[in-house]
PDB file of N, CA and C in Angstrom:
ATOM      1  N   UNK A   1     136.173  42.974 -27.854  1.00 70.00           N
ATOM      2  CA  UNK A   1     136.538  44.209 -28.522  1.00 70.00           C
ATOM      3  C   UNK A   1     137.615  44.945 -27.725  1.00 70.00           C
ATOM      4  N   UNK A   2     138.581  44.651 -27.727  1.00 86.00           N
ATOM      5  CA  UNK A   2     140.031  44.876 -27.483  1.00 86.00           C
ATOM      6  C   UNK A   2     140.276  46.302 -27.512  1.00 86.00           C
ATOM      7  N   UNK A   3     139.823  46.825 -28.955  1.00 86.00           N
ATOM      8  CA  UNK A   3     140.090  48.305 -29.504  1.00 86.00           C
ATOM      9  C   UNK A   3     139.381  49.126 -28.905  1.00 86.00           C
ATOM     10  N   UNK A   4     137.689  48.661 -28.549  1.00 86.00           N
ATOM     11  CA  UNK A   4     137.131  49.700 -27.972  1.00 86.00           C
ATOM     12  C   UNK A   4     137.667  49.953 -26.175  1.00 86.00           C
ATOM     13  N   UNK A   5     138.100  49.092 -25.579  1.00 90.00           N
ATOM     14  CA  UNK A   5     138.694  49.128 -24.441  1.00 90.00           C
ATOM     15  C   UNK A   5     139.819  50.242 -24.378  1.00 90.00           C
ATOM     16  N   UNK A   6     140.507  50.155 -25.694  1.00 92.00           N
ATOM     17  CA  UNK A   6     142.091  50.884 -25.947  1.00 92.00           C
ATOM     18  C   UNK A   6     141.667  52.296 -25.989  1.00 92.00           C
ATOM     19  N   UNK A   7     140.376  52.124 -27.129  1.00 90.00           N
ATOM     20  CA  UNK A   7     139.748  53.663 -27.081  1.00 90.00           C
ATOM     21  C   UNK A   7     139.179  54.739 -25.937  1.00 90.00           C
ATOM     22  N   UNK A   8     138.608  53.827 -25.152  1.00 90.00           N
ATOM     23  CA  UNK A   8     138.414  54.597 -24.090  1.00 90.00           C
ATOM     24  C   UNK A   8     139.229  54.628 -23.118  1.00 90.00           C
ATOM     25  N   UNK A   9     140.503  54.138 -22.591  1.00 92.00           N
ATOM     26  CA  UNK A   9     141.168  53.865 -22.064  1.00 92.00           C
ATOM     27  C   UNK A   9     142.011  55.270 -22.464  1.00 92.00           C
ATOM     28  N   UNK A  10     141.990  55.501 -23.872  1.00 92.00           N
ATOM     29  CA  UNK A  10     142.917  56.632 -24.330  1.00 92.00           C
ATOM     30  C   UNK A  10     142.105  57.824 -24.204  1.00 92.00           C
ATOM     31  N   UNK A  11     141.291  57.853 -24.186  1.00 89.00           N
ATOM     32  CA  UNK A  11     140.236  58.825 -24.436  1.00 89.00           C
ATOM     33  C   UNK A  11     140.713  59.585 -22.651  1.00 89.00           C
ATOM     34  N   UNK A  12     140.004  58.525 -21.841  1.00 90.00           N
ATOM     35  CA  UNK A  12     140.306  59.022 -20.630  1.00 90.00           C
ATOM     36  C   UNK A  12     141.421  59.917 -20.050  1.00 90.00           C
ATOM     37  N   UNK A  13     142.719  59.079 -20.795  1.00 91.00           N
ATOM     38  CA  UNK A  13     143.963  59.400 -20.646  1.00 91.00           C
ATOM     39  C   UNK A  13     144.505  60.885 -21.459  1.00 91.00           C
ATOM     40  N   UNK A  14     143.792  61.212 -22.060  1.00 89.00           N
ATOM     41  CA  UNK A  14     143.768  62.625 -22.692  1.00 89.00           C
ATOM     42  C   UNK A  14     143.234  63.700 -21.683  1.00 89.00           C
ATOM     43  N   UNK A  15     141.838  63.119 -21.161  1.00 86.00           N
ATOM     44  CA  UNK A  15     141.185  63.794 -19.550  1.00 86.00           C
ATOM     45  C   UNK A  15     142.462  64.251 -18.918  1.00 86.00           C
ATOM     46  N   UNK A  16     142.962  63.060 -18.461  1.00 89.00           N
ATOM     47  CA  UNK A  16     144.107  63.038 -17.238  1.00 89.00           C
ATOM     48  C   UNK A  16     145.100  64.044 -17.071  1.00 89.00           C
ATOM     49  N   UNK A  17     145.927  64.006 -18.874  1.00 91.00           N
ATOM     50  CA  UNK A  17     147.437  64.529 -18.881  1.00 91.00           C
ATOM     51  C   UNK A  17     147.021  65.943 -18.759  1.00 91.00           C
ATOM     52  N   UNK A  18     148.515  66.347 -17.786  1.00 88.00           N
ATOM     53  CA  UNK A  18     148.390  67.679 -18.145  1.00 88.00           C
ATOM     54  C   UNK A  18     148.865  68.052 -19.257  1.00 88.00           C
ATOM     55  N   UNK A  19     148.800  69.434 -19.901  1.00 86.00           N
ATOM     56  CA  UNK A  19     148.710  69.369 -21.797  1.00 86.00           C
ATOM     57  C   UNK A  19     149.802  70.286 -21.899  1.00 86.00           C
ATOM     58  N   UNK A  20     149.896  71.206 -20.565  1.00 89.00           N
ATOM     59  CA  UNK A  20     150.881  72.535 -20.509  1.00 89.00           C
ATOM     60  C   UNK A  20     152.462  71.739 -20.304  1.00 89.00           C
ATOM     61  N   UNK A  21     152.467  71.158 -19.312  1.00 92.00           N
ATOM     62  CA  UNK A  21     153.791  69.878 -18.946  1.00 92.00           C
ATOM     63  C   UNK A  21     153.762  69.140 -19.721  1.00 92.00           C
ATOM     64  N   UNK A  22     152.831  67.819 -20.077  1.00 93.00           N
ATOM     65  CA  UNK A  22     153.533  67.289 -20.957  1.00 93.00           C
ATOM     66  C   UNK A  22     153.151  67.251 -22.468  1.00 93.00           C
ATOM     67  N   UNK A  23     153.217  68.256 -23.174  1.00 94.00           N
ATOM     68  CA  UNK A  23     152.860  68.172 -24.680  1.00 94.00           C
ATOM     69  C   UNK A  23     152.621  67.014 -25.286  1.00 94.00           C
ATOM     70  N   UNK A  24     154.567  66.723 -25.409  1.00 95.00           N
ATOM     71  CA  UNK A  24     154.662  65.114 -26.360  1.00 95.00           C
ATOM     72  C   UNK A  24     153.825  64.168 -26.261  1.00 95.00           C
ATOM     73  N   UNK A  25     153.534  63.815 -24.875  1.00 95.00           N
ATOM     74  CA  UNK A  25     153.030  63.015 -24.183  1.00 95.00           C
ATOM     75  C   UNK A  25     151.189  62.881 -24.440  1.00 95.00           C
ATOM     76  N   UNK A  26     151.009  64.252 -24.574  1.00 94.00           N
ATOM     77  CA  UNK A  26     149.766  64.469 -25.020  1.00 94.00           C
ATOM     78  C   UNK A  26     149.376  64.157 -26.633  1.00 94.00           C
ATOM     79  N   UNK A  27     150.491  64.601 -27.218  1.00 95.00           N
ATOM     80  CA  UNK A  27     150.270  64.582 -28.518  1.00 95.00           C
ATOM     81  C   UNK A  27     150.828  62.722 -29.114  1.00 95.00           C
ATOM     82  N   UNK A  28     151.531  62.158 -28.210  1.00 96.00           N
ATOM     83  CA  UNK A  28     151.306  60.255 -28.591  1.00 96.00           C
ATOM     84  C   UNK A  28     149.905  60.217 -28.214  1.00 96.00           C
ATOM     85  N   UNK A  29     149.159  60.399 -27.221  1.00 95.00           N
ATOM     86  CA  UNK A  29     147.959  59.622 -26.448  1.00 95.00           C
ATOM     87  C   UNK A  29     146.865  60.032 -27.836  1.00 95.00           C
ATOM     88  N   UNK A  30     146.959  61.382 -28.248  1.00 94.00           N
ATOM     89  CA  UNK A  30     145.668  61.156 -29.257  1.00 94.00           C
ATOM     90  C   UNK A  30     145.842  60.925 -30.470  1.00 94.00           C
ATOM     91  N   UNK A  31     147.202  60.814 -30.652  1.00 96.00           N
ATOM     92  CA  UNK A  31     147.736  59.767 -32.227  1.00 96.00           C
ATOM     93  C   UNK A  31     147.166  58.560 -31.732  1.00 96.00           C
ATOM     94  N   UNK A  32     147.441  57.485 -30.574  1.00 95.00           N
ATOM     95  CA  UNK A  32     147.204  56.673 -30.027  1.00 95.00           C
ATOM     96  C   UNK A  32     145.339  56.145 -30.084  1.00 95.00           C
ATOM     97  N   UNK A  33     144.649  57.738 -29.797  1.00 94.00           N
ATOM     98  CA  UNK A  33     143.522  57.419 -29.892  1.00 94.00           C
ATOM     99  C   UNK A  33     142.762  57.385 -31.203  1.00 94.00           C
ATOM    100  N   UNK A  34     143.408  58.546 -32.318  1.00 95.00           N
ATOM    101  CA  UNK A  34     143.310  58.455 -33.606  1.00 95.00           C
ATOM    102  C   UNK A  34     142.855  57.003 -34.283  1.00 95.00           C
ATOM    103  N   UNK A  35     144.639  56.235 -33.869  1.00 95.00           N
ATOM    104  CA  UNK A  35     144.595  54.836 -34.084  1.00 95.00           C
ATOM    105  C   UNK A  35     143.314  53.920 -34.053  1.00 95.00           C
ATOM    106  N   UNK A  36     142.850  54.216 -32.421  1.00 94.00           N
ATOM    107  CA  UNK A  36     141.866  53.070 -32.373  1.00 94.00           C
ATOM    108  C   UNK A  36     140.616  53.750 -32.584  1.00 94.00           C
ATOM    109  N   UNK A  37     140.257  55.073 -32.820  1.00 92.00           N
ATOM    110  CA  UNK A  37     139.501  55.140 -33.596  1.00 92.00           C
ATOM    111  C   UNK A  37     139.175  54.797 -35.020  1.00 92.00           C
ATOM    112  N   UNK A  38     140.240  54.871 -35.793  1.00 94.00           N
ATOM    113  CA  UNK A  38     140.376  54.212 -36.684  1.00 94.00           C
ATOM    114  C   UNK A  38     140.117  52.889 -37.326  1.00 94.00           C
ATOM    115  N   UNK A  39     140.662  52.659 -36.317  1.00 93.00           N
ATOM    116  CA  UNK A  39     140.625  51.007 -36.479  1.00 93.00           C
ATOM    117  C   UNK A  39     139.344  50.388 -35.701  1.00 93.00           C
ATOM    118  N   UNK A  40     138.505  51.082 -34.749  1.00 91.00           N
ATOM    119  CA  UNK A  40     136.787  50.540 -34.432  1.00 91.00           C
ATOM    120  C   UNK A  40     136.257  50.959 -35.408  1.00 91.00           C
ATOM    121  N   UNK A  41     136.242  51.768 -36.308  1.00 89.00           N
ATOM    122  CA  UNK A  41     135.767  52.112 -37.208  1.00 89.00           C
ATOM    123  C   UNK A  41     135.217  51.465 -38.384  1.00 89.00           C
ATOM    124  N   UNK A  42     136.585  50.804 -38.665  1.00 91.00           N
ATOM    125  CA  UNK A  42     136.915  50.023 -39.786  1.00 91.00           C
ATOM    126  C   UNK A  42     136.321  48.569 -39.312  1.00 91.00           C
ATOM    127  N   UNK A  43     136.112  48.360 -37.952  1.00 89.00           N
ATOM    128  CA  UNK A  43     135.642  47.085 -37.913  1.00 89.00           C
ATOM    129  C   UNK A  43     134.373  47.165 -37.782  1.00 89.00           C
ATOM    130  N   UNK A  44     133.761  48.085 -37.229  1.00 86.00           N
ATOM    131  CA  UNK A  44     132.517  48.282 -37.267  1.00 86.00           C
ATOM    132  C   UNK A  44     131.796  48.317 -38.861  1.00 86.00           C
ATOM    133  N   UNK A  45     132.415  48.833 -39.586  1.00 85.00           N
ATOM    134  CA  UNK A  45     131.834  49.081 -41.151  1.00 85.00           C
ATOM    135  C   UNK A  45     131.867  47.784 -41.618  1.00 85.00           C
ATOM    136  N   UNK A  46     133.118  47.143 -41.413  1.00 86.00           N
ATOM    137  CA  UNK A  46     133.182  45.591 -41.987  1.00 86.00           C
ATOM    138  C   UNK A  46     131.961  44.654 -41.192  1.00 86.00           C
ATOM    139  N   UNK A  47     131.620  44.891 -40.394  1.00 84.00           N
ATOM    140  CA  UNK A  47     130.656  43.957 -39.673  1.00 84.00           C
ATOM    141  C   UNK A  47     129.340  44.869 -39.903  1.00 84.00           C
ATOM    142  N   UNK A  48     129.073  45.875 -39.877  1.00 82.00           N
ATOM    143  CA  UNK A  48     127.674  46.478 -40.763  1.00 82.00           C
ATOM    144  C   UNK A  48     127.510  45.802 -42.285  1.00 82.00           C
ATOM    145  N   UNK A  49     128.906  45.669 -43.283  1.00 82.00           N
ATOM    146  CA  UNK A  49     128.540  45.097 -44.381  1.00 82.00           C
ATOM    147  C   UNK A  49     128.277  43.348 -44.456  1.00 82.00           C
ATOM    148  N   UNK A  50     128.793  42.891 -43.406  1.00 82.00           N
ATOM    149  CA  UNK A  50     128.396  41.385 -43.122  1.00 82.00           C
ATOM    150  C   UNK A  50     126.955  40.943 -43.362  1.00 82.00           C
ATOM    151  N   UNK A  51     126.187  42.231 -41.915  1.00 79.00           N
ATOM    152  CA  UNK A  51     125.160  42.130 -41.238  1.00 79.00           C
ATOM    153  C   UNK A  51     123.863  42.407 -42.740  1.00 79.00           C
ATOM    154  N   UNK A  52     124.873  43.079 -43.154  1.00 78.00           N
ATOM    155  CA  UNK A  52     123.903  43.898 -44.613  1.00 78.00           C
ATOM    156  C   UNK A  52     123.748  42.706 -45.829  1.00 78.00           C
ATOM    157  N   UNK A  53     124.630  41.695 -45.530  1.00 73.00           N
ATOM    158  CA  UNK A  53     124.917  40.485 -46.347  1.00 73.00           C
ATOM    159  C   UNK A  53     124.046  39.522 -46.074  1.00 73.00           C
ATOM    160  N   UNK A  54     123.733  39.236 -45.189  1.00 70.00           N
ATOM    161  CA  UNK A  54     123.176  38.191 -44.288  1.00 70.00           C
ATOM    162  C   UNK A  54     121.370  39.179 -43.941  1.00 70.00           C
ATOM    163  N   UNK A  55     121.216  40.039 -43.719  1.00 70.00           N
ATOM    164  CA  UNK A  55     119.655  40.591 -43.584  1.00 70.00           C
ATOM    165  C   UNK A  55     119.514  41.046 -44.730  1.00 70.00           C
ATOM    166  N   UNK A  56     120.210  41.160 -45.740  1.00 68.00           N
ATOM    167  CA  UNK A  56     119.617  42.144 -46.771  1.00 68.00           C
ATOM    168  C   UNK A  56     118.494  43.237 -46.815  1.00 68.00           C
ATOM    169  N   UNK A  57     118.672  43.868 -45.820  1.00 71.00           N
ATOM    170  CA  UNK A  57     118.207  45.099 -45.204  1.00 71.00           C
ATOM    171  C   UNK A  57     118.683  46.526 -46.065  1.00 71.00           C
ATOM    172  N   UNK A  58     118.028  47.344 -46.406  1.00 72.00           N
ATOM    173  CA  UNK A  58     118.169  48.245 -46.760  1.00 72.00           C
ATOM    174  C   UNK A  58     117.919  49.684 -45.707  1.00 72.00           C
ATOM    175  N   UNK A  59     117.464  49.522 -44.530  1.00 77.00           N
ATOM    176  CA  UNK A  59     117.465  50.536 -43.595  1.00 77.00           C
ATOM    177  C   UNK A  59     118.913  50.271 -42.873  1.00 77.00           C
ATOM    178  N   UNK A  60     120.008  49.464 -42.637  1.00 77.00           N
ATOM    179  CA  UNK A  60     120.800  49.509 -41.767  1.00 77.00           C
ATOM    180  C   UNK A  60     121.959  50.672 -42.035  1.00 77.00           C
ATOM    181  N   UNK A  61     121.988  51.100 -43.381  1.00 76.00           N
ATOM    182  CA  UNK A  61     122.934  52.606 -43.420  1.00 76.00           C
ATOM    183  C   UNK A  61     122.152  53.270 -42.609  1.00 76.00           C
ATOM    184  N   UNK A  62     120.548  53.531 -42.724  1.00 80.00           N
ATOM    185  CA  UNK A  62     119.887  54.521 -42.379  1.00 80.00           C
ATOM    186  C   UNK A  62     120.669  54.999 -40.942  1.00 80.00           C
ATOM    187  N   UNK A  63     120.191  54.001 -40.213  1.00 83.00           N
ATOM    188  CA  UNK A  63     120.446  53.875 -38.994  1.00 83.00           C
ATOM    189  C   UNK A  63     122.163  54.240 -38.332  1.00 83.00           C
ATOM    190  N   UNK A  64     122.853  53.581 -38.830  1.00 81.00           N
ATOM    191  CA  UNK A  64     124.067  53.992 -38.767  1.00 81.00           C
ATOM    192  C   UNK A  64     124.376  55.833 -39.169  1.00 81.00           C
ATOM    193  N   UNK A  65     124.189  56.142 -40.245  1.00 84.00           N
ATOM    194  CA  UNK A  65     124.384  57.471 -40.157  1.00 84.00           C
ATOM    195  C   UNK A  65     123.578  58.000 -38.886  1.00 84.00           C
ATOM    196  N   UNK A  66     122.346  57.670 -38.562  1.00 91.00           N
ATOM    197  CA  UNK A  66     121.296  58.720 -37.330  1.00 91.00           C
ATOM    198  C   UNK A  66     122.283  58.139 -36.142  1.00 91.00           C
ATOM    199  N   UNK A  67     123.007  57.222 -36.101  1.00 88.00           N
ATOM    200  CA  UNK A  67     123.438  57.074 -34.695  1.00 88.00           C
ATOM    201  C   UNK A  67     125.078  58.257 -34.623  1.00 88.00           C
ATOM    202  N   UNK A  68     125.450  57.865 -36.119  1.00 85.00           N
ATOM    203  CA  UNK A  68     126.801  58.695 -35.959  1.00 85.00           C
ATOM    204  C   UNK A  68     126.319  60.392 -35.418  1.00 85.00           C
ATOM    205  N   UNK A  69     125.245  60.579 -36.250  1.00 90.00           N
ATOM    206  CA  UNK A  69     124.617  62.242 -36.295  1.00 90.00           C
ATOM    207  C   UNK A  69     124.708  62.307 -34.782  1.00 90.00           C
ATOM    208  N   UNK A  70     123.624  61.582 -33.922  1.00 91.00           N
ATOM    209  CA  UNK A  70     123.625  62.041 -32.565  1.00 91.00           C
ATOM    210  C   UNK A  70     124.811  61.802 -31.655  1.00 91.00           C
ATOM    211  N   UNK A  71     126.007  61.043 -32.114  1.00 85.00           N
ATOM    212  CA  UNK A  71     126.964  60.571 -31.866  1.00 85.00           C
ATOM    213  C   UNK A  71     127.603  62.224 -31.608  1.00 85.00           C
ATOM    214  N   UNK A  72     127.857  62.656 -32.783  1.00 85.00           N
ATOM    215  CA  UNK A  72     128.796  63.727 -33.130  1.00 85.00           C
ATOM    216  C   UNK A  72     127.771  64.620 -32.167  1.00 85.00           C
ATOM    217  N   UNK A  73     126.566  65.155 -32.327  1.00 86.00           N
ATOM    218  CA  UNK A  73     125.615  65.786 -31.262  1.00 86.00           C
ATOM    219  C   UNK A  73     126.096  65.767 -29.913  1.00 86.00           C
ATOM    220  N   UNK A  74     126.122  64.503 -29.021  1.00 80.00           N
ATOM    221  CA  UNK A  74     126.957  64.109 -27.651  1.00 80.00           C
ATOM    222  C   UNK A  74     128.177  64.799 -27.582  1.00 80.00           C
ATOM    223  N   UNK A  75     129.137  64.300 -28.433  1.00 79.00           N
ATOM    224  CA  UNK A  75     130.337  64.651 -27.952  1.00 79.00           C
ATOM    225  C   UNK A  75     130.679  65.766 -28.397  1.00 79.00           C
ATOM    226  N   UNK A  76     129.905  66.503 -29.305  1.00 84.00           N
ATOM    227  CA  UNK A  76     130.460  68.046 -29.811  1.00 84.00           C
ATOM    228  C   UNK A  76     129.540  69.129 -28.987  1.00 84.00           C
ATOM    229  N   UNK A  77     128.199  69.183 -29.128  1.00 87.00           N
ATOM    230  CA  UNK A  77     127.675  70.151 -28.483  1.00 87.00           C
ATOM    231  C   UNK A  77     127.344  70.154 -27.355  1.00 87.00           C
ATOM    232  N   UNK A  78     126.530  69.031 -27.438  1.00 84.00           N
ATOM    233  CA  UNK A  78     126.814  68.763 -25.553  1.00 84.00           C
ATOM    234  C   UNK A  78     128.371  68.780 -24.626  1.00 84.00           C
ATOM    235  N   UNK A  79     129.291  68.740 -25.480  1.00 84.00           N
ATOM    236  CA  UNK A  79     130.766  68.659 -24.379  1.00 84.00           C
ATOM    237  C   UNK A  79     130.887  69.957 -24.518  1.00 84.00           C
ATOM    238  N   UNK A  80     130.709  70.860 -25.486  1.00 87.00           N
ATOM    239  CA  UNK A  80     130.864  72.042 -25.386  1.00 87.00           C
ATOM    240  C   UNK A  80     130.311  73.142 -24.195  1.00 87.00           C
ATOM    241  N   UNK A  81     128.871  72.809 -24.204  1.00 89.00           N
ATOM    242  CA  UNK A  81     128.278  73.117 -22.929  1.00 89.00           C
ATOM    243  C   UNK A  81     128.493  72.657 -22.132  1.00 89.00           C
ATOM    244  N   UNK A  82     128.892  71.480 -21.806  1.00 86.00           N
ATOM    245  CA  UNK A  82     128.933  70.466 -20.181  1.00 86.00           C
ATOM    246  C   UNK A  82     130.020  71.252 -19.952  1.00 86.00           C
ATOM    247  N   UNK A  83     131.026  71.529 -20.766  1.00 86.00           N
ATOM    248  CA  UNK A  83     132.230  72.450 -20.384  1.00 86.00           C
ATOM    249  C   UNK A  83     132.179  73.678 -19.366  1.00 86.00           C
ATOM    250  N   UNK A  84     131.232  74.443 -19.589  1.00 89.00           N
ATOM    251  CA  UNK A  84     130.916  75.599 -18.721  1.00 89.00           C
ATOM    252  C   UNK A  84     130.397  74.813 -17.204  1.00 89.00           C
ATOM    253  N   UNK A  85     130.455  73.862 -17.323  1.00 90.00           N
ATOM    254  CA  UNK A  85     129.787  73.713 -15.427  1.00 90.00           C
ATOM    255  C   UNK A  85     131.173  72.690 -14.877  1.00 90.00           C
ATOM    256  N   UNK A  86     131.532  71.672 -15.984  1.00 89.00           N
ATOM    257  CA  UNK A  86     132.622  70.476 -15.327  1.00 89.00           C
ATOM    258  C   UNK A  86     133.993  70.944 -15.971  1.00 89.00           C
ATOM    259  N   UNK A  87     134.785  70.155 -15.020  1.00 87.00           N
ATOM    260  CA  UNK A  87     136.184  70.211 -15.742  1.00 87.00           C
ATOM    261  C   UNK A  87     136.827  69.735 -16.763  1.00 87.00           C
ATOM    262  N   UNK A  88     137.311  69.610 -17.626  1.00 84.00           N
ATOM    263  CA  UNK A  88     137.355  69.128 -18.874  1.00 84.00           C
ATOM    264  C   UNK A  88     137.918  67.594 -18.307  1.00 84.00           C
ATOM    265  N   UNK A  89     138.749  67.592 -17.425  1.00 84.00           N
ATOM    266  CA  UNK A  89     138.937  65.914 -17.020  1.00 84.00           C
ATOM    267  C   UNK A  89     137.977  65.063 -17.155  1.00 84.00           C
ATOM    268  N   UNK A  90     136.430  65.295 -15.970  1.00 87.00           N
ATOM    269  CA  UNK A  90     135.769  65.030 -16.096  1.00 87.00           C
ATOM    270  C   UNK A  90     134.857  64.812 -17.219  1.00 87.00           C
ATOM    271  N   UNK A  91     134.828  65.879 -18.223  1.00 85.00           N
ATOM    272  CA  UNK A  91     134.191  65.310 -19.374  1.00 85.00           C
ATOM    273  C   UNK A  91     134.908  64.377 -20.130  1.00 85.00           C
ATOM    274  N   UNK A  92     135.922  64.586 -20.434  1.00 83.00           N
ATOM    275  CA  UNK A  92     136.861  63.367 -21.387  1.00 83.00           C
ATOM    276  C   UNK A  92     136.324  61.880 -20.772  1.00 83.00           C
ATOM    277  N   UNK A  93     135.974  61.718 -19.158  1.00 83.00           N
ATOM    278  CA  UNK A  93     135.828  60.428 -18.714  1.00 83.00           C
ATOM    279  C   UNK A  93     134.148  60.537 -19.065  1.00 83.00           C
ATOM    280  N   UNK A  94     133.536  61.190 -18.611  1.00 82.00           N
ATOM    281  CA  UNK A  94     131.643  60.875 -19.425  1.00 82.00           C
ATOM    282  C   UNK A  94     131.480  60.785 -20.762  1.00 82.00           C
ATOM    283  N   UNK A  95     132.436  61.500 -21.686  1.00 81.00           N
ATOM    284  CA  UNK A  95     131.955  61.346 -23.262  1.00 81.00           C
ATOM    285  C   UNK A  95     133.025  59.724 -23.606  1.00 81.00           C
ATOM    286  N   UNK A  96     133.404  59.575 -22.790  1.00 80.00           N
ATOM    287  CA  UNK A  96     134.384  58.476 -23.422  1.00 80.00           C
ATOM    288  C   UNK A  96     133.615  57.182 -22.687  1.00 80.00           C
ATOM    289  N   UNK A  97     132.771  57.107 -21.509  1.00 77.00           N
ATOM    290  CA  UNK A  97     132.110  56.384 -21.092  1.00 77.00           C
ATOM    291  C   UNK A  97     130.476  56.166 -22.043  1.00 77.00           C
ATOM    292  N   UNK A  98     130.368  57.118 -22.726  1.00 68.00           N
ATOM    293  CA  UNK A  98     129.221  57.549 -23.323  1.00 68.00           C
ATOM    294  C   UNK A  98     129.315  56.727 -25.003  1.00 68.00           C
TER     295      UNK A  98
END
């Protein structure tokens, strides 16, 4: 998984830049990350409908939405708070490791 490497790789790299100096620079890295969000996305759904082909399972949406829910949970409210104690560098590298 190539993309998820790219993703966090970019993710991090958003941590890093400074945002005041280099704007542009900031604003390729999360088009950049857009991208491979995008695109894990899309492969992930295509390989949930495989998996859904092959188990004929009817709980595997379930599951997928409860993981996105606590997904969005991690990186929205919890980064929001982790914010008040760490530096935002630092969080970009734990939620992107996460």
């Amino acid at each position: 998984m190539m993309v998820c490497a790219f993703l966090i790789i970019s993710i991090i790299s958003i941590g890093l830049i400074d945002i005041e100096k280099h704007i542009y620079l900031t604003c390729f890295v999360a088009t950049l990350t857009a991208f491979f969000a995008s695109t894990y996305d899309i492969a992930m759904d295509s390989y949930r409908i495989e998996l859904n082909r092959i188990f004929q399972s009817k709980y595997i949406n379930s599951f997928v939405v409860l993981g996105f829910r606590i997904g969005f949970l991690i990186s929205g409210a919890l980064a929001l708070y982790l914010s008040t104690f760490i530096d935002w560098k630092w969080l970009f590298i734990i939620i992107s490791s996460s």
